[in-house]
PDB file of C-alpha atoms in Angstrom:
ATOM      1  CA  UNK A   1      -4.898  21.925  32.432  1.00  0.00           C
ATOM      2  CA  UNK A   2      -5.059  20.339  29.146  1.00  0.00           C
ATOM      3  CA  UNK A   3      -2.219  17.873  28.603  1.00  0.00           C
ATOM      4  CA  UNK A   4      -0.563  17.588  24.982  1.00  0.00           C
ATOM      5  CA  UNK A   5      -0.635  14.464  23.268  1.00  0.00           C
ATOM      6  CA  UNK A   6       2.166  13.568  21.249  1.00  0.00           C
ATOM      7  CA  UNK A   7       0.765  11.634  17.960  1.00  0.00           C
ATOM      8  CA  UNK A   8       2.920   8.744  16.547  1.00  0.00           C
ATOM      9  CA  UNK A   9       2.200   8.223  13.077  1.00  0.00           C
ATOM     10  CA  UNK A  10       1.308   4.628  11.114  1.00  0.00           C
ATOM     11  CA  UNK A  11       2.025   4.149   7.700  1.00  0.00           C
ATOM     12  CA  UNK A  12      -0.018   1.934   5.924  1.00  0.00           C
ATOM     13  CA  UNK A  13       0.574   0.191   2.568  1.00  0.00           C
ATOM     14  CA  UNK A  14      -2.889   0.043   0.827  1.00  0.00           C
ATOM     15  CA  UNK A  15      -2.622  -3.185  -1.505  1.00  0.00           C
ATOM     16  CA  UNK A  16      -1.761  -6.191  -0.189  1.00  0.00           C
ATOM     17  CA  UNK A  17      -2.658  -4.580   3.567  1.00  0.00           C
ATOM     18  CA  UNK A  18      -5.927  -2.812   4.088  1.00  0.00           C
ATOM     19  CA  UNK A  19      -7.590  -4.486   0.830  1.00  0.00           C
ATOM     20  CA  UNK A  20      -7.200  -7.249  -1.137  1.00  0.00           C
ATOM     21  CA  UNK A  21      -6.865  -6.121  -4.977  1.00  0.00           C
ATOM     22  CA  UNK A  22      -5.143  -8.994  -6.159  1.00  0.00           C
ATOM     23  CA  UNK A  23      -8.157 -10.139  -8.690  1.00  0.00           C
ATOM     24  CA  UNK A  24      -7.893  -6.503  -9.823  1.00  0.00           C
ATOM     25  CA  UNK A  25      -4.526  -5.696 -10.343  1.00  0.00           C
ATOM     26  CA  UNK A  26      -3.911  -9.026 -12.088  1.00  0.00           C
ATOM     27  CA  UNK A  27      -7.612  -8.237 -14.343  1.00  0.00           C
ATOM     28  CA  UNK A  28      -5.395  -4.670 -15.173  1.00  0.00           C
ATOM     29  CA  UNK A  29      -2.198  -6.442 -15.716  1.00  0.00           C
ATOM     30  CA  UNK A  30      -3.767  -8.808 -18.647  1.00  0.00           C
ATOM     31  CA  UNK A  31      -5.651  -5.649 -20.388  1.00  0.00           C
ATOM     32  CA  UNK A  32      -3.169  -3.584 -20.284  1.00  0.00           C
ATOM     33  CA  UNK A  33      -0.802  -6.028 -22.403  1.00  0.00           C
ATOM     34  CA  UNK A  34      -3.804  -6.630 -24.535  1.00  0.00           C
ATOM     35  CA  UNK A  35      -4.266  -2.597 -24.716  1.00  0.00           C
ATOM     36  CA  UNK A  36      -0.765  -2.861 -26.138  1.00  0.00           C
ATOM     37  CA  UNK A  37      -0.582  -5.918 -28.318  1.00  0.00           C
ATOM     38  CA  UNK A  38       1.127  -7.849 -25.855  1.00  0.00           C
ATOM     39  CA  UNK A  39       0.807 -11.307 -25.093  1.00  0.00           C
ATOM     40  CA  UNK A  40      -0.997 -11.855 -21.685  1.00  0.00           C
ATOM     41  CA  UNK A  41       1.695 -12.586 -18.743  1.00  0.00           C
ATOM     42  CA  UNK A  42       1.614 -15.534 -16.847  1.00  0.00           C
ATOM     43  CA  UNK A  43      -1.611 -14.507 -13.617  1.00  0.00           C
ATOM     44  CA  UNK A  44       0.753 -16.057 -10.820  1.00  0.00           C
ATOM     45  CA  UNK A  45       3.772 -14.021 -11.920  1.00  0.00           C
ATOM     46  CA  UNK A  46       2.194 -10.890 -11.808  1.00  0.00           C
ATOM     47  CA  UNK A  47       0.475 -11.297  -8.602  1.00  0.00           C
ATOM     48  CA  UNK A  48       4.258 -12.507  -7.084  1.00  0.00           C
ATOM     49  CA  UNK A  49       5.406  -9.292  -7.837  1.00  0.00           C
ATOM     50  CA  UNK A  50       2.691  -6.761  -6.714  1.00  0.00           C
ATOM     51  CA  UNK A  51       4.090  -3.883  -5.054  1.00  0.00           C
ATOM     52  CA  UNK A  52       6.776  -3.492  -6.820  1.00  0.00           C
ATOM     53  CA  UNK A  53       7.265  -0.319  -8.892  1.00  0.00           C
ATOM     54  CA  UNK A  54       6.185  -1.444 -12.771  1.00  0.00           C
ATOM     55  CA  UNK A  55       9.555  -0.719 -14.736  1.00  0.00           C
ATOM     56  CA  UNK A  56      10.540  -3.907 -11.861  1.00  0.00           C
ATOM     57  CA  UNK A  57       7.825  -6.184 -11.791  1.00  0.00           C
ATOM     58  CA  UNK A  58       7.842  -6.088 -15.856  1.00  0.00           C
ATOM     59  CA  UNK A  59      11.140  -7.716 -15.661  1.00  0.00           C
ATOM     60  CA  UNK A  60       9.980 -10.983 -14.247  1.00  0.00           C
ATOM     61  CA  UNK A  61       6.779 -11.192 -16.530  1.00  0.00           C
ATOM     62  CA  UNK A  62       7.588  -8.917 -19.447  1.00  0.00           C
ATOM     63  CA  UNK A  63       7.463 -11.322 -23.016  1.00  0.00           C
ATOM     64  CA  UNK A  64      10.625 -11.975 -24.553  1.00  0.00           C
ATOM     65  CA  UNK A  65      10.938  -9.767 -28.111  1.00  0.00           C
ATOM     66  CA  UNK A  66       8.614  -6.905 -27.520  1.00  0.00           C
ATOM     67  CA  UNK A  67       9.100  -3.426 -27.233  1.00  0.00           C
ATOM     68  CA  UNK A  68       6.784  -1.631 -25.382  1.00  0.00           C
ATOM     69  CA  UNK A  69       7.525   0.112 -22.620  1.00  0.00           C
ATOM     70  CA  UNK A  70       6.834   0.762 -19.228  1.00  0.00           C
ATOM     71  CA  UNK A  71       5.297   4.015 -19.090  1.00  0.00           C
ATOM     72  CA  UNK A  72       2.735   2.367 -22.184  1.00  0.00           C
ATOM     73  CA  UNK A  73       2.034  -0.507 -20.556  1.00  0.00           C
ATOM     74  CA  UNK A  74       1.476   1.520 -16.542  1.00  0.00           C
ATOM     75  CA  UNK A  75      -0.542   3.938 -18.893  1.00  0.00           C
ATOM     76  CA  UNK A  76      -2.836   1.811 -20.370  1.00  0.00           C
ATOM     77  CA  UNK A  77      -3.194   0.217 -16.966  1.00  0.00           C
ATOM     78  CA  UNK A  78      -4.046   3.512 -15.102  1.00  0.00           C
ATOM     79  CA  UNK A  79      -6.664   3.718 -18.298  1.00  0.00           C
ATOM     80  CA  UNK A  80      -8.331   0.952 -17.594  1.00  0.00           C
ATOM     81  CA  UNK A  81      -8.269   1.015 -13.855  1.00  0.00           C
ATOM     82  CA  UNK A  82      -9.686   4.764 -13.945  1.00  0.00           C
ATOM     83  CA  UNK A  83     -12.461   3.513 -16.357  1.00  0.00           C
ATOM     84  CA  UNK A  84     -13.641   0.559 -13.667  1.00  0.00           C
ATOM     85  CA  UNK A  85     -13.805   2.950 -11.173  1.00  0.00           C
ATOM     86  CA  UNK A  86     -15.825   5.253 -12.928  1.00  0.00           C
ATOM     87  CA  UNK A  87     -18.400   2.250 -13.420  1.00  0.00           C
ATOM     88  CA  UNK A  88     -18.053   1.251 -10.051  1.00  0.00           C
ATOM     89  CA  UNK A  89     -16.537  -1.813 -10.426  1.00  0.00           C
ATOM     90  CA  UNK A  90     -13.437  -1.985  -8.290  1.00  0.00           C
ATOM     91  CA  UNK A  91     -13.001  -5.069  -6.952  1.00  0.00           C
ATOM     92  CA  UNK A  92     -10.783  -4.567  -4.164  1.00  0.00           C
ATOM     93  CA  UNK A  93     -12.883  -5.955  -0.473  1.00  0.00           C
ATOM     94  CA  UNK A  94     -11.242  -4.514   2.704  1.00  0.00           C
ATOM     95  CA  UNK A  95      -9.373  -7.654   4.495  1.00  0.00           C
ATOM     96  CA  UNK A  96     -11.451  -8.457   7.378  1.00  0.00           C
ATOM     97  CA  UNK A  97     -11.366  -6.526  10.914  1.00  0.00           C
ATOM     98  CA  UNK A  98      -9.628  -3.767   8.825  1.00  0.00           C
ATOM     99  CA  UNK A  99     -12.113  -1.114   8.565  1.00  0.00           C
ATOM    100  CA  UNK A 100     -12.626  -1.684  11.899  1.00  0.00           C
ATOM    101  CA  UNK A 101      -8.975  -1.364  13.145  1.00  0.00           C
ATOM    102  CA  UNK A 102      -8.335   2.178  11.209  1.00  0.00           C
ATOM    103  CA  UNK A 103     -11.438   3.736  12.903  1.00  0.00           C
ATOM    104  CA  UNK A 104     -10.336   2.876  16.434  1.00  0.00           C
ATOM    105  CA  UNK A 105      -6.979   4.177  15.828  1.00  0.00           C
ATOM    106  CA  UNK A 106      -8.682   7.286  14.630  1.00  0.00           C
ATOM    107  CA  UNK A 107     -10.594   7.125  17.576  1.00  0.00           C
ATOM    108  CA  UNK A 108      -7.977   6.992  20.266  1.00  0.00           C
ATOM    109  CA  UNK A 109      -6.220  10.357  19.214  1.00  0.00           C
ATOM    110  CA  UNK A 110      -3.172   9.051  19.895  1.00  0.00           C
ATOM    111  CA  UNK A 111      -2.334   8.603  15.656  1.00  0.00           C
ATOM    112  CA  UNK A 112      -2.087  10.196  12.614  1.00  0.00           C
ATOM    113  CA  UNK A 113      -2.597   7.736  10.128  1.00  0.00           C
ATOM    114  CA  UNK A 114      -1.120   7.467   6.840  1.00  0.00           C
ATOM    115  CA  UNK A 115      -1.067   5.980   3.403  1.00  0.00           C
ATOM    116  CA  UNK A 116       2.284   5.304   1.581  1.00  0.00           C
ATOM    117  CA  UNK A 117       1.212   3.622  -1.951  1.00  0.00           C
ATOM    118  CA  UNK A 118       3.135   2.316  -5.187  1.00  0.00           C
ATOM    119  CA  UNK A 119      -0.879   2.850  -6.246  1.00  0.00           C
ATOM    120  CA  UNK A 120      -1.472   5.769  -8.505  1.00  0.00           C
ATOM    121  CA  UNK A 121      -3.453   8.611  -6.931  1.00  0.00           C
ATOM    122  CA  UNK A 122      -6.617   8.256  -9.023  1.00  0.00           C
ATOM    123  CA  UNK A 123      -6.594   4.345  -8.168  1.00  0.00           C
ATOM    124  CA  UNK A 124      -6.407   5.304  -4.573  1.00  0.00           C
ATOM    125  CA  UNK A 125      -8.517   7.989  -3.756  1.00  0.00           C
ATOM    126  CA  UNK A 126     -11.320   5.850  -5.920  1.00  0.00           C
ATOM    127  CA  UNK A 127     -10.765   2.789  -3.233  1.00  0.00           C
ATOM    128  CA  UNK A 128     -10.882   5.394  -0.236  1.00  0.00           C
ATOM    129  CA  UNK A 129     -13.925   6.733  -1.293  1.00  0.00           C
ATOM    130  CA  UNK A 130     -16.092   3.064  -2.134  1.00  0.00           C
ATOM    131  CA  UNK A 131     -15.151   2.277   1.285  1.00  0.00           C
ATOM    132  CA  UNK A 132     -15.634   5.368   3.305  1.00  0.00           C
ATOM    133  CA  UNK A 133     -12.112   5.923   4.654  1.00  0.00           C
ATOM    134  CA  UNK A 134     -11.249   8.913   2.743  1.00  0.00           C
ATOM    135  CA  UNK A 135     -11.774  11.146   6.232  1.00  0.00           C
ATOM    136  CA  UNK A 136      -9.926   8.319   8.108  1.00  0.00           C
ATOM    137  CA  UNK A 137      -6.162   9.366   6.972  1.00  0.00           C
ATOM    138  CA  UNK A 138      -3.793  12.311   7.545  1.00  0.00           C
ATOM    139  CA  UNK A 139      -2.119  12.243   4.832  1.00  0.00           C
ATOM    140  CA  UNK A 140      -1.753   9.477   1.714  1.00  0.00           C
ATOM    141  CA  UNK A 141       1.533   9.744  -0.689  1.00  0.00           C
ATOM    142  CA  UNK A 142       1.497   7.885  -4.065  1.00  0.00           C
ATOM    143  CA  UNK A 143       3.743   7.417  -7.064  1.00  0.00           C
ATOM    144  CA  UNK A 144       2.092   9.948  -8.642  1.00  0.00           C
ATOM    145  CA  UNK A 145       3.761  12.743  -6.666  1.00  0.00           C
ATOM    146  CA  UNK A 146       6.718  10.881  -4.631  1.00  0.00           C
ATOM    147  CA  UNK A 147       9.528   8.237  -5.253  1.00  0.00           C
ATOM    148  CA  UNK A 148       7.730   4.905  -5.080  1.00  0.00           C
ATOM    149  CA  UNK A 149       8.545   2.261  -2.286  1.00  0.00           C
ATOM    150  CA  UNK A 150      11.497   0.917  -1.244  1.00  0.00           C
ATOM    151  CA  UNK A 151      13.162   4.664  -1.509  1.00  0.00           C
ATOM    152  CA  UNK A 152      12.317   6.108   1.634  1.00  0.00           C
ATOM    153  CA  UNK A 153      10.527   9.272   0.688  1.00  0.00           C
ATOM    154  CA  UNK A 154       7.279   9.068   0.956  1.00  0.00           C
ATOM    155  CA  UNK A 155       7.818   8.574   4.807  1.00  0.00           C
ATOM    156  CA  UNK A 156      10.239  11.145   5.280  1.00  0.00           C
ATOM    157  CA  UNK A 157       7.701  13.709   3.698  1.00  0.00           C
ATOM    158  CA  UNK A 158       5.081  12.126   5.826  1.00  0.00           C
ATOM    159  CA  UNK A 159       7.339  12.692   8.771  1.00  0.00           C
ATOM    160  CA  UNK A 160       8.330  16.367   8.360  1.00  0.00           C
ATOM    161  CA  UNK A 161       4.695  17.295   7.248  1.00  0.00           C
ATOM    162  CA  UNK A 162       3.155  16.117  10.234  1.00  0.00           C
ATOM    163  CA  UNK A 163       6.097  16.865  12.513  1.00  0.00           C
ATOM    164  CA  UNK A 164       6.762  13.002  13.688  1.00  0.00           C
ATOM    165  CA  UNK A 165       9.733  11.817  14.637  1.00  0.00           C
ATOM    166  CA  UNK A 166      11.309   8.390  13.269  1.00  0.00           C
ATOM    167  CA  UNK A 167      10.857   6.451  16.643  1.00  0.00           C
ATOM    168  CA  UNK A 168       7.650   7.599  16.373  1.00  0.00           C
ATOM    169  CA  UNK A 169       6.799   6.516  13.365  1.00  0.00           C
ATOM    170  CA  UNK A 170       6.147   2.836  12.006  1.00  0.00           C
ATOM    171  CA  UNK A 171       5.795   1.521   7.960  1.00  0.00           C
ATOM    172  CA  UNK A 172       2.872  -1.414   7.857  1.00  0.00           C
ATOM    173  CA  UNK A 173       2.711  -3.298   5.254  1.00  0.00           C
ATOM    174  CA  UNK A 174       2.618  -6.915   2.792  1.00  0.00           C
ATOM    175  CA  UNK A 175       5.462  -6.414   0.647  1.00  0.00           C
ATOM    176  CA  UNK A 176       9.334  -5.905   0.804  1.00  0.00           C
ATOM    177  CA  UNK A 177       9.009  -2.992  -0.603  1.00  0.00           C
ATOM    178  CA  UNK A 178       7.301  -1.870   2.658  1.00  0.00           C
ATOM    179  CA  UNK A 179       9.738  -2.987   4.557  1.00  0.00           C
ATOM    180  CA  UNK A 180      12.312  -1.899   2.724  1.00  0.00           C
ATOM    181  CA  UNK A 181      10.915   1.696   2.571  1.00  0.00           C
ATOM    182  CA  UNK A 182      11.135   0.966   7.229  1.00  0.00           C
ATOM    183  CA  UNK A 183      14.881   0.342   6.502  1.00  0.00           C
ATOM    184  CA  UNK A 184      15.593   2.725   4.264  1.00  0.00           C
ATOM    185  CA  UNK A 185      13.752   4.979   6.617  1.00  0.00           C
ATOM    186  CA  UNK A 186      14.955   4.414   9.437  1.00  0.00           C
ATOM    187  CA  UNK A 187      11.891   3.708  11.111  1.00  0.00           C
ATOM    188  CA  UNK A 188      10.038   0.522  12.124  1.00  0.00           C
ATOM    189  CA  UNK A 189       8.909  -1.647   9.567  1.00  0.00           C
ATOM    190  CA  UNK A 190       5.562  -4.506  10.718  1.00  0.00           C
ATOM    191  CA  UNK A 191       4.728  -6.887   8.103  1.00  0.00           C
ATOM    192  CA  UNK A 192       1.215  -8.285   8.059  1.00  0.00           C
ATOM    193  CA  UNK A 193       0.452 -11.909   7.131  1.00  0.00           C
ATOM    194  CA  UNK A 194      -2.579 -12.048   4.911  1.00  0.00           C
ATOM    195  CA  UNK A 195      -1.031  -9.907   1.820  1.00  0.00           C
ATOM    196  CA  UNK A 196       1.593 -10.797  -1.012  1.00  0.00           C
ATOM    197  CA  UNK A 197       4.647 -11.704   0.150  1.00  0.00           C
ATOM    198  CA  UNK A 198       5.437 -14.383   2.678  1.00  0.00           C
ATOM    199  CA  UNK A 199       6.528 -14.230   6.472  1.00  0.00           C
ATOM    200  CA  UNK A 200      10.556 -15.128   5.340  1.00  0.00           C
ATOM    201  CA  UNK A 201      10.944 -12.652   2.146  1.00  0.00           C
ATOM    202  CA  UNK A 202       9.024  -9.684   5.164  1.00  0.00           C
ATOM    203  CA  UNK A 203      11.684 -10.103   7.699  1.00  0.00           C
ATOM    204  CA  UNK A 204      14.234 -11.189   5.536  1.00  0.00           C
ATOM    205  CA  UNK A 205      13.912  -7.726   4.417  1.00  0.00           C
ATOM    206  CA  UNK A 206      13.536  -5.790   7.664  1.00  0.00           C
ATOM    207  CA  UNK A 207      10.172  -6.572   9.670  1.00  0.00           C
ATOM    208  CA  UNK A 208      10.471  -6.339  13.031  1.00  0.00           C
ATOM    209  CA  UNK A 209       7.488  -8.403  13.300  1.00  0.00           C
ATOM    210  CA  UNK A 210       4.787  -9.857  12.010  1.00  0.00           C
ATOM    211  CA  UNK A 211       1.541 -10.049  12.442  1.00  0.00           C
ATOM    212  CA  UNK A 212      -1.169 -12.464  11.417  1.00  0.00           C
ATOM    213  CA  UNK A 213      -4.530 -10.863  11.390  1.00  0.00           C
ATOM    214  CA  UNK A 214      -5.791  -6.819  12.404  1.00  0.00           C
ATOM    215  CA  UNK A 215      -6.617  -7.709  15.850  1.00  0.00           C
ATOM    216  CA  UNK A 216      -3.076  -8.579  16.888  1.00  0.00           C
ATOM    217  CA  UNK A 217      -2.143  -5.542  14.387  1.00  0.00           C
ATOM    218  CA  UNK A 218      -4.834  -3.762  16.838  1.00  0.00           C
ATOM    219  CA  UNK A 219      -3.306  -5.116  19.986  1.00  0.00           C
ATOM    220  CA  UNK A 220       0.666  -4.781  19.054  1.00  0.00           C
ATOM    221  CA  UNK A 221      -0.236  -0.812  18.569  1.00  0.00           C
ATOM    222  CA  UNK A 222      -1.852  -0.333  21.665  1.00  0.00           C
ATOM    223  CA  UNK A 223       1.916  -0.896  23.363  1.00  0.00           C
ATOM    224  CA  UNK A 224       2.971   1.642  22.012  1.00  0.00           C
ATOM    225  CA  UNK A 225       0.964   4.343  23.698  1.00  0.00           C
ATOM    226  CA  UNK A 226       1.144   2.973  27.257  1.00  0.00           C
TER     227      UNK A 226
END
């Protein structure tokens, strides 16, 4: 007799929590205004406020007196970040043990595995493919084609395609977006330590814990299937 095994499902936030793309989002940020005749923002603000959708973020950095708008400024981005992929020069390195982590969750068959991105599609599937973990992931929701992060949908879609339930189901991720998308949700929300925002704004938001590198990520998983 061959027994059934009922899959949870782990959401993963791609910047900020499987690779580092600080350098390039903040490299994107500064041609992008220059794409547009902006003035460059100020490096640290932007980076403070990866993750959040771009009509947000651009009110924190946005120059006083200008009128271009969002949908310019994310398209000129998208532009540019489609072009350096095309040349191969992404610069977004996997945070350590990560890699590593994803294939022996794939390996256990006890997970699907998931992607829920404020990342455009074409930004992601280039980063899944330089680092070979296209074939690692279920299914992977972006911006492009769902509500970005903190509104709950991309999970819920995530959910009912791969027939999970919520307490089942976990959000892991850097940002309070991430977290907020758990709460929003419904569904467990872990924040990891080495991304964007710190270990107060994560649980201030709703993490139910935190974690500080992918082995305790690893270790904190492996719970949940015993």
């Amino acid at each position: 007799m061959i027994l059934k095994i009922n899959k949870q499902l782990a959401l993963f936030d791609y910047d900020g929590t499987i690779v580092d793309s600080a350098i390039m989002i903040v490299k994107g940020a500064l041609e992008a205004f220059r794409m547009c005749g902006l003035p460059a923002p100020d490096p640290i603000k932007v980076k403070e406020n990866i993750g959040k959708p771009l009509a947000i973020a651009l009110n924190e950095y946005m120059p006083k007196g200008y009128y271009v708008t969002a949908n310019e400024i994310s398209e000129a981005y998208r532009n540019w970040y489609a072009e350096q992929g095309k040349l191969g020069l992404q610069d977004e390195p996997l945070f350590p043990g990560m890699y590593d982590l994803l294939k022996k969750l794939k390996k256990t068959g006890h997970w699907y595995l998931g992607i829920a991105t404020n990342k455009s599609r074409i930004a992601l599937n280039n980063g899944l493919s330089k680092h070979n973990l296209t074939n690692l992931f279920d299914i992977t929701l972006t911006t492009d084609e769902i509500n970005p992060k903190p509104s709950p949908d991309m999970a819920l879609i995530a959910m009912k395609k791969l027939n999970v339930a919520k307490n089942s189901t976990l959000i892991i991720g850097d940002t309070t977006n991430d977290m907020g998308l758990g709460v929003n949700a419904n569904i467990t929300s872990i924040g990891v330590a080495w991304g964007y925002n710190n270990e107060k704004m994560l649980r201030s938001s709703g993490a139910s814990l935190i974690v500080s590198d992918a082995a305790e990520l690893y270790q904190f998983l492996g719970t949940r299937i015993n």
